[in-house]
Short mmCIF file of C-alpha atoms in Angstrom, two decimals:
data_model
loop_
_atom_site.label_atom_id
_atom_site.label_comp_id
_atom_site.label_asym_id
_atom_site.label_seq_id
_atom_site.Cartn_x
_atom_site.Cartn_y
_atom_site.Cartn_z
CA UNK A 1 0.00 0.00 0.00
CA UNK A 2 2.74 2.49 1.01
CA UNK A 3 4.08 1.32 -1.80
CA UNK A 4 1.21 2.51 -4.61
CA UNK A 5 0.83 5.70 -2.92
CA UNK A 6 4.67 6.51 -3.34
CA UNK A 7 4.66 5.52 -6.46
CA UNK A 8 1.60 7.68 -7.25
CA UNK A 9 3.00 10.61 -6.20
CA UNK A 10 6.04 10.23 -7.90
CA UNK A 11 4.25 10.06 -11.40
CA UNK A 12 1.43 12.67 -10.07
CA UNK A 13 4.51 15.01 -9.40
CA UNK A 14 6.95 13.64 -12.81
CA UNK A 15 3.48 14.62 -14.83
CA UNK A 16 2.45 17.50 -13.63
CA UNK A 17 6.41 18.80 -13.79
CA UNK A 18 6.40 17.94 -17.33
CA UNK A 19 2.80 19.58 -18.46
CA UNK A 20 3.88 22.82 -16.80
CA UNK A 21 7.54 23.40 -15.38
CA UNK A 22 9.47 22.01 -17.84
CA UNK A 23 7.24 22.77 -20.69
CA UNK A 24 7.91 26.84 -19.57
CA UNK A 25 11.47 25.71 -19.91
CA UNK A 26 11.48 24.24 -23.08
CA UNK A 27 14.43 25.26 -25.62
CA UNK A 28 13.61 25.61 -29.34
CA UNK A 29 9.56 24.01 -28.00
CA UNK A 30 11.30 20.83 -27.36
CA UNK A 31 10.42 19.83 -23.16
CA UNK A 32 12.32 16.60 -21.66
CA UNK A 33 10.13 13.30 -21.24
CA UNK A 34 10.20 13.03 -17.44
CA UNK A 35 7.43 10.70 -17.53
CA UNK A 36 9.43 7.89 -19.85
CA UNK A 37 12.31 8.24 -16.74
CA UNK A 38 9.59 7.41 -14.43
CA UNK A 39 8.43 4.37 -16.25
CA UNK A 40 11.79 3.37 -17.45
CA UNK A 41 13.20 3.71 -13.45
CA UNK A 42 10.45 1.44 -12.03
CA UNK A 43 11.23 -1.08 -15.29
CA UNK A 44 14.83 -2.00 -14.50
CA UNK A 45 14.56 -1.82 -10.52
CA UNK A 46 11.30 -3.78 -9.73
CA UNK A 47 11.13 -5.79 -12.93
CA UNK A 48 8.34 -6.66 -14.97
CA UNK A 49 5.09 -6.42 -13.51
CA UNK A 50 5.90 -3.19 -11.78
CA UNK A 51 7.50 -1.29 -14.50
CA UNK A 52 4.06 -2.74 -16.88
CA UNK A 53 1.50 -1.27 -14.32
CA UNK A 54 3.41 1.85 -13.67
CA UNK A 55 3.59 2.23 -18.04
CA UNK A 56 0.15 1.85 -17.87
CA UNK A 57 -0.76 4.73 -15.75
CA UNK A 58 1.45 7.09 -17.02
CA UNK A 59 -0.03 6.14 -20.47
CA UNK A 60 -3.23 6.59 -19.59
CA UNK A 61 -2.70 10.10 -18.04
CA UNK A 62 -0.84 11.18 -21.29
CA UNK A 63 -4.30 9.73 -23.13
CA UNK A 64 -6.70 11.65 -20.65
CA UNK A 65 -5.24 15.13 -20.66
CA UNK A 66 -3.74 14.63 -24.26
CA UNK A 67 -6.89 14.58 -26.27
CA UNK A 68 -6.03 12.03 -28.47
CA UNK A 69 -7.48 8.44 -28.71
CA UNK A 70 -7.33 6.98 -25.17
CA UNK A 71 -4.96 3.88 -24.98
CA UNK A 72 -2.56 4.48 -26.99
CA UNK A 73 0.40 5.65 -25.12
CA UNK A 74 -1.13 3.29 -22.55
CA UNK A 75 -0.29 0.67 -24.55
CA UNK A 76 2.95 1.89 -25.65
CA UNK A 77 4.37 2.99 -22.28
CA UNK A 78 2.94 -0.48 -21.25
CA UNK A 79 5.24 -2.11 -23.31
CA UNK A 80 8.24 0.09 -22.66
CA UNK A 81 8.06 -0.64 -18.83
CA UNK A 82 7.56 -4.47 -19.02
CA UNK A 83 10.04 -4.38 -21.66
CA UNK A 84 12.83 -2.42 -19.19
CA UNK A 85 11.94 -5.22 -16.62
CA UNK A 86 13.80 -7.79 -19.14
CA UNK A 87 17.05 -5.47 -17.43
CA UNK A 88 16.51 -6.04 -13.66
CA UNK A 89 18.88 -8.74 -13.30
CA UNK A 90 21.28 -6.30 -14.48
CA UNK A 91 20.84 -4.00 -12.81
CA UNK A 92 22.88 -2.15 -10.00
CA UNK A 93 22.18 0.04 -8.05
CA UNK A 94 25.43 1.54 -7.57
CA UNK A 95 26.03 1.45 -11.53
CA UNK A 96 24.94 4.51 -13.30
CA UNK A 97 25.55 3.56 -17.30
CA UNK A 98 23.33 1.06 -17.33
CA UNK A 99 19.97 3.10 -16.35
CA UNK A 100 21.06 6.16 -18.26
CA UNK A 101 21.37 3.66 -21.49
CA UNK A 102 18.18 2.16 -20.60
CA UNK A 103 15.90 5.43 -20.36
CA UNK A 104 17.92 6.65 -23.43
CA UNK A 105 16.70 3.66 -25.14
CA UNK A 106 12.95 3.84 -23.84
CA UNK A 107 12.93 7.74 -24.78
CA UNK A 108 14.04 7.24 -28.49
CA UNK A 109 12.03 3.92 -28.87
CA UNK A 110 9.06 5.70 -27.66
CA UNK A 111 9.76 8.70 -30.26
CA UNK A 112 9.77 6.18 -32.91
CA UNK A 113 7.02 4.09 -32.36
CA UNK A 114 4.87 7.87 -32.32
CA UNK A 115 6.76 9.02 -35.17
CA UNK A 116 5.60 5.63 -37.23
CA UNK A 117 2.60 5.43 -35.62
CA UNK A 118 0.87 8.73 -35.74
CA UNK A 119 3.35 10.39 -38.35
CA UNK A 120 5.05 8.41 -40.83
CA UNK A 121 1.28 6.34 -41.51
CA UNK A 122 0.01 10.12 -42.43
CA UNK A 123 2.89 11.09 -45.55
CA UNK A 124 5.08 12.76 -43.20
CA UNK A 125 8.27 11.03 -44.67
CA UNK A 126 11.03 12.95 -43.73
CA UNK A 127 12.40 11.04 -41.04
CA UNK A 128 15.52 12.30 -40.79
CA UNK A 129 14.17 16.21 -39.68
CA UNK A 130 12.02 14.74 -37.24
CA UNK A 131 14.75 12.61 -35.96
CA UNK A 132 17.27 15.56 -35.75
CA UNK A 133 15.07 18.25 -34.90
CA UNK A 134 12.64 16.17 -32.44
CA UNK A 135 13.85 12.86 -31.49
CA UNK A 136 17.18 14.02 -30.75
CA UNK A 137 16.80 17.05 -28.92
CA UNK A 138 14.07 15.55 -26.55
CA UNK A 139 16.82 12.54 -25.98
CA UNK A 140 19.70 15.38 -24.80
CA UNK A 141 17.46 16.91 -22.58
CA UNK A 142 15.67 14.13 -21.20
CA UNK A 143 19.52 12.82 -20.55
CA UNK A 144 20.14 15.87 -18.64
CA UNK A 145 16.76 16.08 -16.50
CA UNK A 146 17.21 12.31 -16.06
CA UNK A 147 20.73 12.79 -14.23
CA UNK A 148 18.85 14.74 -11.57
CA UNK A 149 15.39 12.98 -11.09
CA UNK A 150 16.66 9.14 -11.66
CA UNK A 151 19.08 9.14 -8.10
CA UNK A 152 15.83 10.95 -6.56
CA UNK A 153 13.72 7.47 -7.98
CA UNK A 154 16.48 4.94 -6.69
CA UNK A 155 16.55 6.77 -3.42
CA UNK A 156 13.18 6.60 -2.60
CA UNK A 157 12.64 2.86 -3.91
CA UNK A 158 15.63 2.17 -1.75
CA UNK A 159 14.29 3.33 1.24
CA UNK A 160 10.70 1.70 0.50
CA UNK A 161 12.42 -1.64 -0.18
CA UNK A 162 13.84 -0.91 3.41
CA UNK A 163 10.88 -0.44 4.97
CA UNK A 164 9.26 -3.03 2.89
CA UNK A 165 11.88 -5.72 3.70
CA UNK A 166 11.83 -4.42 7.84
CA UNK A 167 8.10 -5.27 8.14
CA UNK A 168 8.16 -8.42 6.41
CA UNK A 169 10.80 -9.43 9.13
CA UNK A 170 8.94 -8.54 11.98
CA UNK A 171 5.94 -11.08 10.80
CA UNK A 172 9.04 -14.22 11.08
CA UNK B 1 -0.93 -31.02 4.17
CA UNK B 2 0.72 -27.51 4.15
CA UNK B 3 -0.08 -26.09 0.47
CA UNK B 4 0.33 -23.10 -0.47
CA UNK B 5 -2.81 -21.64 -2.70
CA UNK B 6 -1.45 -17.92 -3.56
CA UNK B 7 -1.76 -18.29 -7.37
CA UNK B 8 0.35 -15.28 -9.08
CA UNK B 9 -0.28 -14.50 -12.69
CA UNK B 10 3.23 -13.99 -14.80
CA UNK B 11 3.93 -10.84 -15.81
CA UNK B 12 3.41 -11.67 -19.80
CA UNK B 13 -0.30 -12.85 -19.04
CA UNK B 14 -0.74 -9.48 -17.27
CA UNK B 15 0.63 -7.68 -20.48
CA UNK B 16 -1.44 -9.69 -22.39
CA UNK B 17 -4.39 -8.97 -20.23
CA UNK B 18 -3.58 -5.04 -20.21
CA UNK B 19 -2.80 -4.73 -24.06
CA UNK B 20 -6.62 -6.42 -24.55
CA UNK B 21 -7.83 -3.43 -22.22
CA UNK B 22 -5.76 -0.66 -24.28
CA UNK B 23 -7.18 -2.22 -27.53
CA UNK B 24 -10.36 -2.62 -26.51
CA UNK B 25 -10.45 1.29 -25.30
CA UNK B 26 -8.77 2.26 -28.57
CA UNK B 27 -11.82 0.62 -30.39
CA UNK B 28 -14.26 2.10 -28.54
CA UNK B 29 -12.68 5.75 -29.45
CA UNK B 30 -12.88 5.18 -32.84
CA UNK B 31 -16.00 3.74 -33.21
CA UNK B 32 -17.89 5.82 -30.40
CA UNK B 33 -16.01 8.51 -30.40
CA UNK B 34 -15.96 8.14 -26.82
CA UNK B 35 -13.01 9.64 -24.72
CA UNK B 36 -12.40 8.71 -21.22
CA UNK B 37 -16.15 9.13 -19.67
CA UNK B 38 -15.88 8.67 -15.89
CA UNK B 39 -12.30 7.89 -16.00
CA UNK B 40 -11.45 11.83 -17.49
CA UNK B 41 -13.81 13.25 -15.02
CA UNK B 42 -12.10 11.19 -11.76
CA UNK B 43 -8.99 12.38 -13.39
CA UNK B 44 -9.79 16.05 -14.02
CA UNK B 45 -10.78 16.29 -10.39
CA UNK B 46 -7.60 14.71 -9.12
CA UNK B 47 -4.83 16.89 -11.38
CA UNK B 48 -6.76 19.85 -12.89
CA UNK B 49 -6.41 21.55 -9.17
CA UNK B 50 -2.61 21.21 -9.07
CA UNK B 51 -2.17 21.95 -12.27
CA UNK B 52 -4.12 25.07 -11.62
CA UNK B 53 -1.75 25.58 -8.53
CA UNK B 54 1.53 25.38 -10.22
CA UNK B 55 0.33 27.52 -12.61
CA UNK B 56 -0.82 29.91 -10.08
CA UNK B 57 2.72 30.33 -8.52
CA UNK B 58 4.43 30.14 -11.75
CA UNK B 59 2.29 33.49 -13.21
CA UNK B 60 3.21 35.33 -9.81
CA UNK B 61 6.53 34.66 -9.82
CA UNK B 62 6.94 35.56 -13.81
CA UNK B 63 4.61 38.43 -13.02
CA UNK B 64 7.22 39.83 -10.14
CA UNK B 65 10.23 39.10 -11.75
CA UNK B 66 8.86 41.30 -15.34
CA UNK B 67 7.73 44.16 -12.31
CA UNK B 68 11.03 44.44 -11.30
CA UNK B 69 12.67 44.55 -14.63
CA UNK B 70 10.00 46.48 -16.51
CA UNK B 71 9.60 49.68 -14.38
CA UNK B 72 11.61 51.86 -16.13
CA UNK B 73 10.74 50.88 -19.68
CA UNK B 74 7.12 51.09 -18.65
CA UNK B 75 7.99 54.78 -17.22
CA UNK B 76 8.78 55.65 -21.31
CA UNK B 77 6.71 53.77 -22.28
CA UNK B 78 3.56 55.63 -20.58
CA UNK B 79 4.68 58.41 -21.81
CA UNK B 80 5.10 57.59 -25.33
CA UNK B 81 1.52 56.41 -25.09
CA UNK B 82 -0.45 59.46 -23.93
CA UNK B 83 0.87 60.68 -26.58
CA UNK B 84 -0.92 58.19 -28.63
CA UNK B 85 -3.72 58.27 -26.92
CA UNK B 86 -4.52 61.74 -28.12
CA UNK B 87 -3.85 61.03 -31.47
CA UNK B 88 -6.12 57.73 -31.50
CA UNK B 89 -8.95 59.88 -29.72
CA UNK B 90 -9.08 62.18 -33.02
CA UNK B 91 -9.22 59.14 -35.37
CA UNK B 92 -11.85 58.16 -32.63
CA UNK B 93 -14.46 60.39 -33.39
CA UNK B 94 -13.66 60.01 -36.59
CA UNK B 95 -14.76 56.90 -36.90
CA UNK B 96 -17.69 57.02 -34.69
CA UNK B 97 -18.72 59.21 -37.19
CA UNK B 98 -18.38 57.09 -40.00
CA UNK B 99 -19.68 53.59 -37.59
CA UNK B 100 -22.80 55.89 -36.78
CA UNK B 101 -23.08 56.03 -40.85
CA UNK B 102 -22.28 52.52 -41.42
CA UNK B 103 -25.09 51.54 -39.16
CA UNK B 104 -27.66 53.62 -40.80
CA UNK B 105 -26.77 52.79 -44.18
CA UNK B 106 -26.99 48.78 -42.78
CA UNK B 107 -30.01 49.40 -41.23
CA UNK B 108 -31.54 50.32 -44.58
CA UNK B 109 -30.17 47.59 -45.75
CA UNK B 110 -31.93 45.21 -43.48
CA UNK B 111 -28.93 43.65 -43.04
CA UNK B 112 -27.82 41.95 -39.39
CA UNK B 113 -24.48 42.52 -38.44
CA UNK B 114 -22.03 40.34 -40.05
CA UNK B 115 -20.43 38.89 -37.51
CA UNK B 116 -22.84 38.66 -34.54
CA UNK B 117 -21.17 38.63 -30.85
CA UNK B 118 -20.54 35.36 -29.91
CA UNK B 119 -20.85 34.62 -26.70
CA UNK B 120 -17.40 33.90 -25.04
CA UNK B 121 -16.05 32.55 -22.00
CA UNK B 122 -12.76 33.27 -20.68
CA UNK B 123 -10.03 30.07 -20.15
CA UNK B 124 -6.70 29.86 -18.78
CA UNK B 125 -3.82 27.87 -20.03
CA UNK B 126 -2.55 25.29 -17.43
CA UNK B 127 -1.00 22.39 -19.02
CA UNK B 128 0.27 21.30 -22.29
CA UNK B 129 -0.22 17.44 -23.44
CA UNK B 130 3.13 16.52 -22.38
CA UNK B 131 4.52 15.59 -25.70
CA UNK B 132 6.48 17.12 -28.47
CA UNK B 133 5.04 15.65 -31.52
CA UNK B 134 1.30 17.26 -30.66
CA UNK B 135 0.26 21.22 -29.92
CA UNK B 136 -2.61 20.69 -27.44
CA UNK B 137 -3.15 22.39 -24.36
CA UNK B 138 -5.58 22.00 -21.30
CA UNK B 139 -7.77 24.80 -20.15
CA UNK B 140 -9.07 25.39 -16.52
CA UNK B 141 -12.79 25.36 -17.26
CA UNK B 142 -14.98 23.03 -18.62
CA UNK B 143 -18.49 21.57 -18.77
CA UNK B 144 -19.72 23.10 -15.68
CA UNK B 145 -18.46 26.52 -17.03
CA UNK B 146 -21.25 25.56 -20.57
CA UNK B 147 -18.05 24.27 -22.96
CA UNK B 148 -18.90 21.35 -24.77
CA UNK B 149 -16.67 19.42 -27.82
CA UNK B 150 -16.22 21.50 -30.89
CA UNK B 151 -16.09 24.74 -29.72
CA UNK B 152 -13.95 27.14 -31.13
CA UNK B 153 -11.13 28.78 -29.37
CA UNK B 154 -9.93 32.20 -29.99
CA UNK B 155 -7.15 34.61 -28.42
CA UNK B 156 -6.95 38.39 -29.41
CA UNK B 157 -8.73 38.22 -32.47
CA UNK B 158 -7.25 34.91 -33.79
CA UNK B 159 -8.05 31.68 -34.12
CA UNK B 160 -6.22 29.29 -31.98
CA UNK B 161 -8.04 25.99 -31.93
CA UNK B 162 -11.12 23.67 -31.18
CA UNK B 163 -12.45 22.15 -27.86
CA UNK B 164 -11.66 18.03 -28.45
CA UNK B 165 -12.33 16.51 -25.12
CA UNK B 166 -14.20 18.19 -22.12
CA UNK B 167 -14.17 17.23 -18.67
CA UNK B 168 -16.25 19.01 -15.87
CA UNK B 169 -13.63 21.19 -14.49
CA UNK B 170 -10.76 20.76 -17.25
CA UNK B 171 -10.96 21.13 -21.71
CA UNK B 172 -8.40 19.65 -23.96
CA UNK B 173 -7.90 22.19 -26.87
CA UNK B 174 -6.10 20.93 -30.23
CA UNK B 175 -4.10 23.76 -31.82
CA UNK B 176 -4.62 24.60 -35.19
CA UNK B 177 -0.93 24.34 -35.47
CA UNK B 178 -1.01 20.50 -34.55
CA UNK B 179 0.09 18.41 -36.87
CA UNK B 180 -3.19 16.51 -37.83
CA UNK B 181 -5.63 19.22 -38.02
CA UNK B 182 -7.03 20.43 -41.00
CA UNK B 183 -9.51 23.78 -40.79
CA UNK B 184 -11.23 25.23 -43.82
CA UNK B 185 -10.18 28.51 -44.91
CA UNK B 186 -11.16 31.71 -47.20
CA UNK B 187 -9.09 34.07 -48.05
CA UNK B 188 -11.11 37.12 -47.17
CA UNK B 189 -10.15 39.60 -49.84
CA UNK B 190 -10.68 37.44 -53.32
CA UNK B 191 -13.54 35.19 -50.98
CA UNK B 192 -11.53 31.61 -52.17
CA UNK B 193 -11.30 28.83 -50.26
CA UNK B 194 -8.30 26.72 -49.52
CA UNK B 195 -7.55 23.95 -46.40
CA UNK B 196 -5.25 24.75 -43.83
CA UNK B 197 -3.16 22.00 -42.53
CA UNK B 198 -1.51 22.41 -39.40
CA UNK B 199 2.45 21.33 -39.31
CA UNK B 200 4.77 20.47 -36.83
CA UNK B 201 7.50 20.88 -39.30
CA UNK B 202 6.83 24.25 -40.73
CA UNK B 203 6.05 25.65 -37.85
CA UNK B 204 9.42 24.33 -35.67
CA UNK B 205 10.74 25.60 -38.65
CA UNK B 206 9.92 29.05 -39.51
CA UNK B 207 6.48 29.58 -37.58
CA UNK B 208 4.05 28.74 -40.36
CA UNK B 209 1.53 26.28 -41.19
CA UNK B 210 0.60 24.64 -44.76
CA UNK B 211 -2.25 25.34 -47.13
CA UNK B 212 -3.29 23.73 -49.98
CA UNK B 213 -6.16 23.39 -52.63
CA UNK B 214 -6.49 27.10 -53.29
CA UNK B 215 -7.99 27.76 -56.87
CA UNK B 216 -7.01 30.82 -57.93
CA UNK B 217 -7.22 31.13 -61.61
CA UNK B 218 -6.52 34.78 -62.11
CA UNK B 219 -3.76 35.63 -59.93
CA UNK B 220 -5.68 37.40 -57.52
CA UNK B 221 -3.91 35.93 -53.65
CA UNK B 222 -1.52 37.90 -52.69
CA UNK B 223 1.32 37.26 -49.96
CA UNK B 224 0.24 39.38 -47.03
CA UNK B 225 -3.90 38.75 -47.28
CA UNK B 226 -5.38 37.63 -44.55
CA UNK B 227 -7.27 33.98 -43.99
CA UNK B 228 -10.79 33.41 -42.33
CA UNK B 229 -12.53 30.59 -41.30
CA UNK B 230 -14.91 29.72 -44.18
CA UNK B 231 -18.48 30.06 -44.25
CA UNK B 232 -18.17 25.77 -45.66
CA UNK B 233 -16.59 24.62 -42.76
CA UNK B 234 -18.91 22.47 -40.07
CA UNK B 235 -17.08 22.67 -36.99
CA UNK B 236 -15.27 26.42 -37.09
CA UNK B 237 -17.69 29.66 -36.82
CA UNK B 238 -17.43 31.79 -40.20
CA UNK B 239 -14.83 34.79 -40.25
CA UNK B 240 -12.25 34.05 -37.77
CA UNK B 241 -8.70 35.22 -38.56
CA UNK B 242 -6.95 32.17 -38.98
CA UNK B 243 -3.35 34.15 -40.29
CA UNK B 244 -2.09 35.86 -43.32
CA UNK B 245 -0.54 34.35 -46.57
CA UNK B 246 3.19 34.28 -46.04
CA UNK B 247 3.78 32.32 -49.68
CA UNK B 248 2.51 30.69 -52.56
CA UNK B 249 3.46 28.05 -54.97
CA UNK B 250 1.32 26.59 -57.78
CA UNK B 251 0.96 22.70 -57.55
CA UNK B 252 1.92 20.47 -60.30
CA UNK B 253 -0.99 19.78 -61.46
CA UNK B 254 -1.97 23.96 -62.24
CA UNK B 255 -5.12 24.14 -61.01
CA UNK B 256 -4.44 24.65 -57.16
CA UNK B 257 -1.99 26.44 -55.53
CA UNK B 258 -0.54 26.11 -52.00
CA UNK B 259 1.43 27.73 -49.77
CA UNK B 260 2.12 28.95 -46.32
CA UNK B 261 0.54 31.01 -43.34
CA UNK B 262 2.18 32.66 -40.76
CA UNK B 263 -0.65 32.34 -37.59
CA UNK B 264 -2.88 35.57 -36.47
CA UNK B 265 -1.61 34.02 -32.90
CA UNK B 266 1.44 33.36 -31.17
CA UNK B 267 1.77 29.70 -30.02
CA UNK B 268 4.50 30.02 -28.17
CA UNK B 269 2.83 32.50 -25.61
CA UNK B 270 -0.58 31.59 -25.16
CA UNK B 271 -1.87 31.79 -21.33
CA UNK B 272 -5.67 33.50 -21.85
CA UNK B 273 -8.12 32.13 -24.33
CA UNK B 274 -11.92 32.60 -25.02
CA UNK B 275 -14.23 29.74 -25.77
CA UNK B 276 -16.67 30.82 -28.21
CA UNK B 277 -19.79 28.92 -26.42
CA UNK B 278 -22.23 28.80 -29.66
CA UNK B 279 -21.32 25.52 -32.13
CA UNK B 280 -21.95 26.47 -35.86
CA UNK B 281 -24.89 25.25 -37.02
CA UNK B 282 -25.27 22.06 -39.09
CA UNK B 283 -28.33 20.88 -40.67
CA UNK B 284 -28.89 17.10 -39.49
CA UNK B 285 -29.87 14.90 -42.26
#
């Protein structure tokens, strides 16, 4: 329970951040993905199931407030958290290359799939400007917001699997 | 006997289980044209009032920040406007003269005014969509405030949008900028009509959007005239400035042209908008 709450807030806040904060601070109208770090985070550190459900939410908030057909980034965050779970045995906590890698890879697989999806399906062929002038950019900054928000994710998950671990001892 | 019954699903028959759900929604949208239902209202009462707060805190502290750095310039500037507000009370009168006229002459006419007063209601930006690939933004009022889908949404005098979901306290606006909306145009001096297609491209690029299917036989468009909603369009009141013709190309096939138009409104600023709360009118077969 203390669990879902926590996690909750931490995509209530990521979203919120990245519908109003960071989109104010957007350079050339490109704002960082801090929603994909979210997803990505809870992926590689809880595995599977946990990194599927949180996808799912986040997806589905993107859908709500986004105005376009509901379940679609549900669906595709889905998949890019169950598919960051494949990772957990890898992962580290002390390591720091392999989660930057990871959310790089979730950010620009998520770009593409839209970018097929919703843009190449509609005659907008010209990959390579909306690689270089979309893709890219959102990638560098995510990168950047990512170095500050992802130790904030591990720290907190740390300290619930603390918690989590302490009350499961007392019930031995 | 001790057996253990907890039964846990794997992970890949939850995914399974969840992509049915996301499918099954998707459906639904396109066939219903249902969005969200109970789900966006639960939702618009859980973020719309943070969003609003955020926002809140964000305008003061923008709004203290330009105080401080503004006073002198608005010092000049004050000045430099009395001045013009003399002037523009000559040209004034002028023209109330001339409206008082106008009005008589239309009155003989028996003709209504052209463009009756919509009624509007006044919306505040407070969150984008979250994504770079789509220009949609939500607005703090909604259903309880009388906006419904397919309003249009203006700011100063131009057209910025159309309502495309609506919540009870929140409205999701799609830009006319976004990259998958079309509106039908006129261009108000030569009364032609021609589509404008929003463009993410174009407008990262040098702040315009695409239009296409003009028919212009004679030559008559010219870069600079200004675009209107058109009087054949079903979702988008008549006679809203949409932009102004930055360029035009003839297509290969000579009969249509197309071209560019830079926006009546700037995107990149947008924090006040009014909902025009009439729909246009379309007979129902």
């Amino acid at each position: 329970m203390r669990r879902k709450v926590t996690v909750f807030i931490i995509v209530t806040i990521s979203y919120l951040l990245q519908v109003t904060l960071f989109e104010a601070l957007s350079f050339a109208s490109i704002s960082p993905n801090l929603l994909i770090i979210v997803v990505s985070a809870f992926g590689f550190m809880r595995g599977k199931k946990e990194g599927l459900f949180v996808g799912f939410f986040c997806g589905l908030l993107l859908d709500l407030f986004g105005g376009s057909v509901l379940g679609f980034y549900a669906l595709l965050y889905m998949y890019i958290g169950y598919l960051n779970g494949f990772f957990r045995k890898l992962f580290y906590p002390e390591d720091l290359k392999l989660p930057l890698l990871l959310i790089a890879g979730s950010d620009l697989g998520c770009n593409l799939c839209v970018y097929v999806i919703l843009f190449l399906l509609r005659n907008r062929f010209q990959i390579r400007y909306y690689v270089l002038h979309i893709m890219l950019p959102e990638l560098v900054y995510t990168m950047v917001v990512t170095i500050f928000l992802y130790p904030l994710i591990l720290k907190v998950n740390e300290r619930l699997e603390l918690i989590e671990k302490r009350s499961a001892s007392k019930f031995v | 006997m001790k057996r253990k019954s907890k039964f846990v699903l794997p992970p890949k028959y939850i995914l399974l289980i969840m992509s049915g759900i996301c499918v099954v929604a998707m459906i639904t949208c396109f066939t219903m044209g249902i969005s969200g239902g109970p789900l966006q209202t639960v939702a618009g009462y859980v973020f719309v009032p943070m969003q609003r707060g955020i926002n809140t805190v964000g305008s003061f502290l923008t709004e203290k920040a330009d105080n401080l750095k503004n006073l002198g310039d608005v010092m000049a500037e004050n000045e430099e406007l009395r001045r013009q507000v003399d002037e523009l009370t000559v040209e004034l009168n002028t023209i109330h003269l001339e409206q008082y006229e106008l009005e008589n002459l239309r009155e003989l006419l028996a003709l209504d005014q052209k463009y009756p007063s919509y009624e509007k209601v006044a919306a505040n930006v407070i969150g984008t969509n979250g994504s770079n690939w789509f220009n949609s933004f939500t607005i703090n009022k909604g259903s309880n405030d009388g906006i419904d889908v397919d309003m249009n949404v203006i700011a100063g005098s131009g057209l910025v949008g159309i309502v495309t979901s609506v919540g009870p306290n929140y409205a999701t606006v799609t830009a006319i900028i976004n990259d998958s909306t079309q509106v039908g145009g006129t261009v108000s001096t030569t009364a032609d009509n021609l589509i404008v297609s929003g463009s993410l491209k174009t407008m990262n690029e040098d702040m315009v959007i695409g239009f296409s299917n003009l028919r212009d036989a004679d030559n008559e468009v010219q870069v600079g005239d200004p675009v209107v909603t058109s009087h054949i369009s079903d979702r988008y009141q008549q006679g809203i400035l949409i932009g102004y013709i930055s360029s035009i190309e003839n297509d290969a096939n000579n009969l249509t042209k197309s071209g560019t138009i830079t926006p009546a409104v700037n995107f990149e600023h947008i924090e006040e908008v009014l909902v025009i709360l009439q729909k246009k009118q379309v007979v129902e077969e």
